[in-house]
């Protein structure tokens, strides 16, 4: 079992930056694929970014086209925490952002691949 708790959301202005945090407890997530998804009002949940372990302390990252170049996913294994930094925020980035874990270590861009989810944190970007 792993418990994921997101934080860092809020109301920001367009072009601002923010950093979301996902604190995990219950087990180490160092071997898990960790991802961020988001869901805007009236829309389906969509993939934002993922971090998958290749071996040792080497991870590969993947980003949705909509955030590529503006987002960075990182992890601090000693703190069992994953971060999502986003800059040049747009009103279209407004959504509830969810952290997810695939404890099998696979995990891609499909939400069905992830078995643990946080409750989400709201990000609202005003124009």
Coordinates of C-alpha atoms in Angstrom, one line a residue:
X1 CA 0.0 0.0 0.0
X2 CA 1.2 3.5 -0.7
X3 CA -0.5 6.7 0.3
X4 CA 0.0 9.7 -2.0
X5 CA -0.7 13.3 -0.9
X6 CA -0.4 16.1 -3.3
X7 CA 0.2 19.8 -2.4
X8 CA 1.3 23.0 -4.0
X9 CA -1.8 23.9 -6.0
X10 CA -3.6 27.2 -5.9
X11 CA -4.5 30.2 -7.9
X12 CA -1.8 31.7 -10.1
X13 CA -1.6 34.2 -13.0
X14 CA -0.8 33.2 -16.5
X15 CA 2.9 33.0 -17.2
X16 CA 3.5 32.2 -13.5
X17 CA 5.3 29.1 -12.3
X18 CA 4.5 26.6 -9.6
X19 CA 5.8 23.4 -8.1
X20 CA 3.5 20.6 -7.1
X21 CA 4.6 18.0 -4.6
X22 CA 3.5 14.4 -4.1
X23 CA 4.5 12.9 -0.8
X24 CA 4.4 9.1 -0.6
X25 CA 4.1 7.0 2.6
X26 CA 3.7 3.4 3.3
X27 CA 6.5 2.1 1.1
X28 CA 9.4 3.4 -0.9
X29 CA 8.5 4.7 -4.4
X30 CA 12.0 4.6 -5.7
X31 CA 11.3 1.7 -7.9
X32 CA 7.9 2.8 -9.0
X33 CA 6.9 4.7 -12.0
X34 CA 5.5 7.9 -10.8
X35 CA 3.3 10.2 -12.9
X36 CA 1.2 13.3 -12.9
X37 CA -2.2 13.5 -14.5
X38 CA -4.7 16.3 -14.6
X39 CA -8.4 16.6 -15.1
X40 CA -10.1 19.8 -16.2
X41 CA -13.8 20.5 -15.6
X42 CA -15.9 18.5 -18.1
X43 CA -12.9 16.8 -19.5
X44 CA -11.3 13.4 -19.1
X45 CA -8.2 12.9 -17.0
X46 CA -5.1 13.3 -19.1
X47 CA -1.4 12.4 -18.7
X48 CA 1.0 15.2 -17.9
X49 CA 4.4 13.6 -17.0
X50 CA 6.0 10.4 -15.8
X51 CA 9.3 9.3 -14.3
X52 CA 10.2 5.6 -14.7
X53 CA 13.2 3.9 -13.2
X54 CA 15.6 2.3 -15.7
X55 CA 17.9 0.9 -13.1
X56 CA 19.9 2.1 -10.1
X57 CA 19.2 5.8 -9.7
X58 CA 18.6 6.4 -13.4
X59 CA 15.2 7.5 -14.4
X60 CA 13.6 8.4 -17.7
X61 CA 10.9 11.0 -18.1
X62 CA 8.1 11.5 -20.5
X63 CA 5.8 14.5 -21.0
X64 CA 2.6 15.2 -22.7
X65 CA 3.0 17.4 -25.8
X66 CA 0.8 20.1 -24.1
X67 CA 3.4 20.6 -21.4
X68 CA 6.6 19.6 -23.1
X69 CA 9.2 22.3 -22.5
X70 CA 7.2 23.9 -19.7
X71 CA 7.1 21.0 -17.2
X72 CA 9.7 19.0 -15.3
X73 CA 9.0 16.0 -13.2
X74 CA 11.6 15.1 -10.6
X75 CA 11.9 12.9 -7.5
X76 CA 13.7 13.1 -4.2
X77 CA 13.9 9.4 -3.2
X78 CA 15.3 10.2 0.3
X79 CA 12.1 12.2 1.0
X80 CA 9.9 9.7 -0.9
X81 CA 8.5 12.7 -2.8
X82 CA 7.9 13.5 -6.5
X83 CA 7.6 17.0 -7.9
X84 CA 6.1 18.6 -10.9
X85 CA 7.4 22.0 -11.8
X86 CA 5.6 24.0 -14.4
X87 CA 6.3 27.4 -15.9
X88 CA 4.7 29.7 -18.4
X89 CA 1.3 28.5 -17.1
X90 CA -1.7 29.0 -19.2
X91 CA -5.4 29.1 -18.4
X92 CA -5.7 25.8 -20.2
X93 CA -3.5 24.3 -17.5
X94 CA -6.3 24.8 -15.0
X95 CA -7.2 21.4 -13.6
X96 CA -7.0 19.1 -10.6
X97 CA -3.6 17.6 -10.7
X98 CA -3.2 14.0 -9.5
X99 CA -0.1 12.0 -8.5
X100 CA -0.1 8.3 -9.4
X101 CA 2.1 5.4 -8.8
X102 CA 2.6 2.2 -10.8
X103 CA 4.2 -0.2 -8.3
X104 CA 5.1 -2.7 -11.1
X105 CA 7.7 -0.2 -12.4
X106 CA 6.2 -0.1 -15.8
X107 CA 3.7 2.7 -16.3
X108 CA 3.3 4.9 -19.3
X109 CA 0.7 7.5 -20.2
X110 CA -2.4 5.6 -19.5
X111 CA -4.2 6.1 -16.2
X112 CA -5.2 2.4 -16.2
X113 CA -1.5 1.5 -15.7
X114 CA -1.3 3.1 -12.3
X115 CA -2.6 1.5 -9.2
X116 CA -2.3 4.2 -6.5
X117 CA -3.6 7.7 -6.7
X118 CA -3.6 10.8 -4.6
X119 CA -6.7 12.9 -3.9
X120 CA -5.5 15.7 -6.2
X121 CA -4.6 19.4 -5.9
X122 CA -6.4 22.2 -7.7
X123 CA -4.5 24.5 -10.0
X124 CA -6.3 27.5 -11.3
X125 CA -4.5 29.8 -13.8
X126 CA -6.2 33.1 -14.4
X127 CA -5.6 35.2 -17.6

